[in-house]
PDB file of C-alpha atoms in Angstrom:
ATOM      1  CA  MET L 880     -15.449   5.314  29.167  1.00 72.00           C
ATOM      2  CA  SER L 881     -17.902   8.028  29.254  1.00 78.00           C
ATOM      3  CA  HIS L 882     -18.726   9.986  25.682  1.00 75.00           C
ATOM      4  CA  SER L 883     -17.003  13.109  26.258  1.00 89.00           C
ATOM      5  CA  ALA L 884     -13.988  11.189  26.960  1.00 93.00           C
ATOM      6  CA  ARG L 885     -14.307   9.275  23.704  1.00 95.00           C
ATOM      7  CA  TYR L 886     -15.230  12.628  22.001  1.00 94.00           C
ATOM      8  CA  GLU L 887     -12.769  14.267  23.408  1.00 95.00           C
ATOM      9  CA  ARG L 888     -10.489  11.636  22.270  1.00 96.00           C
ATOM     10  CA  GLY L 889     -11.405  11.688  19.242  1.00 95.00           C
ATOM     11  CA  LEU L 890     -11.010  15.444  18.617  1.00 94.00           C
ATOM     12  CA  ALA L 891      -7.070  15.167  20.201  1.00 95.00           C
ATOM     13  CA  LYS L 892      -6.504  12.219  17.114  1.00 94.00           C
ATOM     14  CA  PHE L 893      -8.532  14.503  14.736  1.00 94.00           C
ATOM     15  CA  VAL L 894      -6.399  17.280  15.280  1.00 93.00           C
ATOM     16  CA  GLU L 895      -3.417  15.287  15.079  1.00 92.00           C
ATOM     17  CA  MET L 896      -4.049  14.194  11.759  1.00 91.00           C
ATOM     18  CA  TYR L 897      -6.141  16.939  10.037  1.00 89.00           C
ATOM     19  CA  GLY L 898      -4.688  20.352  12.101  1.00 85.00           C
ATOM     20  CA  GLU L 899      -6.889  23.235  10.999  1.00 79.00           C
ATOM     21  CA  ARG L 900      -9.227  20.912   8.664  1.00 81.00           C
ATOM     22  CA  THR L 901     -10.872  20.390  12.427  1.00 83.00           C
ATOM     23  CA  LYS L 902     -12.792  23.173  12.697  1.00 84.00           C
ATOM     24  CA  THR L 903     -14.397  23.779   9.463  1.00 88.00           C
ATOM     25  CA  PHE L 904     -14.984  19.712   9.076  1.00 90.00           C
ATOM     26  CA  LEU L 905     -17.171  20.404  12.412  1.00 90.00           C
ATOM     27  CA  ALA L 906     -18.933  23.675  11.845  1.00 91.00           C
ATOM     28  CA  SER L 907     -19.918  21.958   8.213  1.00 93.00           C
ATOM     29  CA  LEU L 908     -22.084  20.130  10.171  1.00 94.00           C
ATOM     30  CA  GLU L 909     -23.123  22.423  12.615  1.00 92.00           C
ATOM     31  CA  GLY L 910     -26.146  24.185  11.562  1.00 91.00           C
ATOM     32  CA  ILE L 911     -27.634  21.006   9.703  1.00 95.00           C
ATOM     33  CA  ALA L 912     -26.459  17.537  11.654  1.00 95.00           C
ATOM     34  CA  PRO L 913     -23.899  18.692  14.756  1.00 92.00           C
ATOM     35  CA  ASP L 914     -24.760  14.755  16.131  1.00 95.00           C
ATOM     36  CA  LEU L 915     -22.809  13.077  12.772  1.00 95.00           C
ATOM     37  CA  GLY L 916     -19.410  15.774  14.298  1.00 93.00           C
ATOM     38  CA  THR L 917     -20.214  14.153  17.470  1.00 94.00           C
ATOM     39  CA  TYR L 918     -20.233  11.057  16.221  1.00 95.00           C
ATOM     40  CA  VAL L 919     -17.402  10.733  13.903  1.00 95.00           C
ATOM     41  CA  MET L 920     -15.320  12.027  16.851  1.00 94.00           C
ATOM     42  CA  GLU L 921     -16.129   9.333  19.321  1.00 95.00           C
ATOM     43  CA  PHE L 922     -16.341   6.314  16.915  1.00 95.00           C
ATOM     44  CA  ALA L 923     -14.264   7.083  14.409  1.00 95.00           C
ATOM     45  CA  PHE L 924     -11.804   9.068  15.720  1.00 95.00           C
ATOM     46  CA  GLY L 925     -11.863   7.857  19.419  1.00 95.00           C
ATOM     47  CA  ASP L 926     -12.501   4.555  19.395  1.00 95.00           C
ATOM     48  CA  ILE L 927     -11.390   3.198  15.657  1.00 95.00           C
ATOM     49  CA  HIS L 928      -8.208   5.185  15.145  1.00 94.00           C
ATOM     50  CA  CYS L 929      -7.120   5.136  18.986  1.00 94.00           C
ATOM     51  CA  ARG L 930      -7.716   1.521  18.632  1.00 94.00           C
ATOM     52  CA  PRO L 931      -3.659   0.164  18.436  1.00 94.00           C
ATOM     53  CA  GLY L 932      -1.905  -2.709  15.499  1.00 95.00           C
ATOM     54  CA  LEU L 933      -1.938  -0.027  13.395  1.00 96.00           C
ATOM     55  CA  SER L 934       0.127   2.871  12.537  1.00 96.00           C
ATOM     56  CA  LEU L 935      -1.502   6.546  11.603  1.00 95.00           C
ATOM     57  CA  GLN L 936       0.235   5.860   7.969  1.00 97.00           C
ATOM     58  CA  SER L 937      -1.295   2.385   7.440  1.00 97.00           C
ATOM     59  CA  ARG L 938      -5.243   3.109   8.295  1.00 97.00           C
ATOM     60  CA  GLU L 939      -4.671   6.094   5.648  1.00 97.00           C
ATOM     61  CA  ILE L 940      -3.397   4.216   3.318  1.00 98.00           C
ATOM     62  CA  ALA L 941      -6.185   1.268   4.000  1.00 98.00           C
ATOM     63  CA  THR L 942      -9.009   4.566   4.126  1.00 97.00           C
ATOM     64  CA  ILE L 943      -7.539   6.372   0.373  1.00 98.00           C
ATOM     65  CA  ALA L 944      -7.595   2.444  -0.689  1.00 98.00           C
ATOM     66  CA  ALA L 945     -11.196   2.297   0.524  1.00 98.00           C
ATOM     67  CA  LEU L 946     -12.802   5.727  -0.997  1.00 98.00           C
ATOM     68  CA  THR L 947     -11.027   5.291  -4.243  1.00 98.00           C
ATOM     69  CA  ALA L 948     -12.646   1.957  -4.532  1.00 98.00           C
ATOM     70  CA  LEU L 949     -15.793   3.564  -3.604  1.00 96.00           C
ATOM     71  CA  GLY L 950     -15.708   6.457  -6.043  1.00 93.00           C
ATOM     72  CA  THR L 951     -18.333   7.791  -4.687  1.00 93.00           C
ATOM     73  CA  ALA L 952     -16.657  10.139  -1.686  1.00 95.00           C
ATOM     74  CA  ALA L 953     -14.137  12.603  -3.554  1.00 95.00           C
ATOM     75  CA  PRO L 954     -14.202  14.978  -1.086  1.00 94.00           C
ATOM     76  CA  GLN L 955     -13.579  12.841   1.696  1.00 95.00           C
ATOM     77  CA  LEU L 956     -10.578  10.693  -0.223  1.00 97.00           C
ATOM     78  CA  ARG L 957      -8.765  13.943  -0.736  1.00 97.00           C
ATOM     79  CA  ALA L 958      -9.069  15.066   3.105  1.00 94.00           C
ATOM     80  CA  HIS L 959      -7.656  11.441   3.770  1.00 96.00           C
ATOM     81  CA  ILE L 960      -5.102  11.973   1.275  1.00 97.00           C
ATOM     82  CA  ASP L 961      -4.227  15.388   3.241  1.00 96.00           C
ATOM     83  CA  GLY L 962      -4.114  13.275   6.047  1.00 95.00           C
ATOM     84  CA  ALA L 963      -2.339  11.073   4.955  1.00 97.00           C
ATOM     85  CA  LEU L 964       0.375  13.107   4.281  1.00 97.00           C
ATOM     86  CA  ASN L 965       0.095  14.447   7.396  1.00 95.00           C
ATOM     87  CA  VAL L 966       0.888  11.220   9.485  1.00 96.00           C
ATOM     88  CA  GLY L 967       4.116  11.311   7.439  1.00 96.00           C
ATOM     89  CA  CYS L 968       3.079   9.059   3.769  1.00 98.00           C
ATOM     90  CA  SER L 969       4.761  10.577   1.029  1.00 98.00           C
ATOM     91  CA  GLU L 970       3.352  11.672  -2.173  1.00 98.00           C
ATOM     92  CA  GLN L 971       4.336   8.292  -3.598  1.00 98.00           C
ATOM     93  CA  GLU L 972       2.878   6.361  -1.198  1.00 98.00           C
ATOM     94  CA  VAL L 973      -0.627   7.584  -1.531  1.00 98.00           C
ATOM     95  CA  VAL L 974      -0.064   7.485  -5.336  1.00 98.00           C
ATOM     96  CA  GLU L 975       0.766   3.755  -5.819  1.00 98.00           C
ATOM     97  CA  VAL L 976      -2.384   2.769  -3.059  1.00 98.00           C
ATOM     98  CA  ILE L 977      -4.482   4.763  -5.689  1.00 98.00           C
ATOM     99  CA  MET L 978      -2.618   2.892  -8.518  1.00 98.00           C
ATOM    100  CA  GLN L 979      -3.582  -0.249  -6.839  1.00 98.00           C
ATOM    101  CA  MET L 980      -7.138   0.296  -7.024  1.00 98.00           C
ATOM    102  CA  ALA L 981      -7.053   0.109 -10.470  1.00 97.00           C
ATOM    103  CA  LEU L 982      -6.653  -3.797 -10.152  1.00 97.00           C
ATOM    104  CA  TYR L 983      -9.616  -3.993  -8.051  1.00 96.00           C
ATOM    105  CA  ALA L 984     -11.787  -0.878  -8.583  1.00 97.00           C
ATOM    106  CA  GLY L 985     -11.088  -0.120 -12.657  1.00 97.00           C
ATOM    107  CA  PHE L 986      -9.338   2.336 -14.143  1.00 97.00           C
ATOM    108  CA  PRO L 987     -12.293   5.084 -13.437  1.00 97.00           C
ATOM    109  CA  ALA L 988     -11.784   4.823  -9.682  1.00 97.00           C
ATOM    110  CA  ALA L 989      -8.166   5.004  -9.970  1.00 98.00           C
ATOM    111  CA  ILE L 990      -8.181   7.945 -13.179  1.00 97.00           C
ATOM    112  CA  ASN L 991     -10.267   9.861 -10.138  1.00 97.00           C
ATOM    113  CA  GLY L 992      -8.674   9.162  -7.105  1.00 98.00           C
ATOM    114  CA  ILE L 993      -5.413  10.089  -9.072  1.00 98.00           C
ATOM    115  CA  GLN L 994      -7.210  13.307  -9.756  1.00 98.00           C
ATOM    116  CA  ALA L 995      -8.070  13.725  -6.501  1.00 98.00           C
ATOM    117  CA  ALA L 996      -4.316  13.294  -5.272  1.00 98.00           C
ATOM    118  CA  ARG L 997      -3.059  15.892  -7.976  1.00 98.00           C
ATOM    119  CA  GLU L 998      -5.723  18.380  -6.221  1.00 98.00           C
ATOM    120  CA  VAL L 999      -4.270  17.905  -2.750  1.00 98.00           C
ATOM    121  CA  PHE L1000      -0.675  17.761  -3.569  1.00 98.00           C
ATOM    122  CA  LEU L1001      -1.219  21.218  -5.702  1.00 97.00           C
ATOM    123  CA  GLU L1002      -2.728  23.093  -2.875  1.00 95.00           C
ATOM    124  CA  ARG L1003      -0.460  22.302  -0.634  1.00 94.00           C
ATOM    125  CA  SER L1004       2.152  22.446  -2.788  1.00 94.00           C
ATOM    126  CA  LYS L1005       0.257  26.716  -2.436  1.00 93.00           C
ATOM    127  CA  GLN L1006       0.620  26.564   1.322  1.00 87.00           C
ATOM    128  CA  LYS L1007       4.250  25.942   1.381  1.00 75.00           C
TER     129      LYS L1007
END
C-alpha cells in the first residue's frame, strides 16, 4: 500500500475516533515535526488501528491500560480516554481499566489515570 493510501486510511480512522481533535493534533506538530504526524497517521492509525481482530473499543481499553501503566503520558492518556468514549466505551469501563492498573502499575499510576479520566469526563460534560 502506498504511503498516501496508508496516510488517508489512518487519517480516516483518526477522524472516526477523535473527530475535531484531528486538526489540533496535526497542527501541533506542523511547525516542528510534521513527519511525526505523518508517521502516526500511516503506522499507528493506517496500519495498526485498521487491523482486524480487535474492535476499536478493545484497542482503546488496551491503550488506556498501557498509558496508565507508563505513568508518563498524561496528554495521550486523556486523548485516548476521549477516543474510547467516542467509540462506545462507557465512563465506567474507563474507570475500571484504570483501577485494574493499580494492581500491575501501582497506586500512583492508577490515581494519576483516574485524575486524567476525571478531567476528560468534566470537559465532555461541559460540551453537552
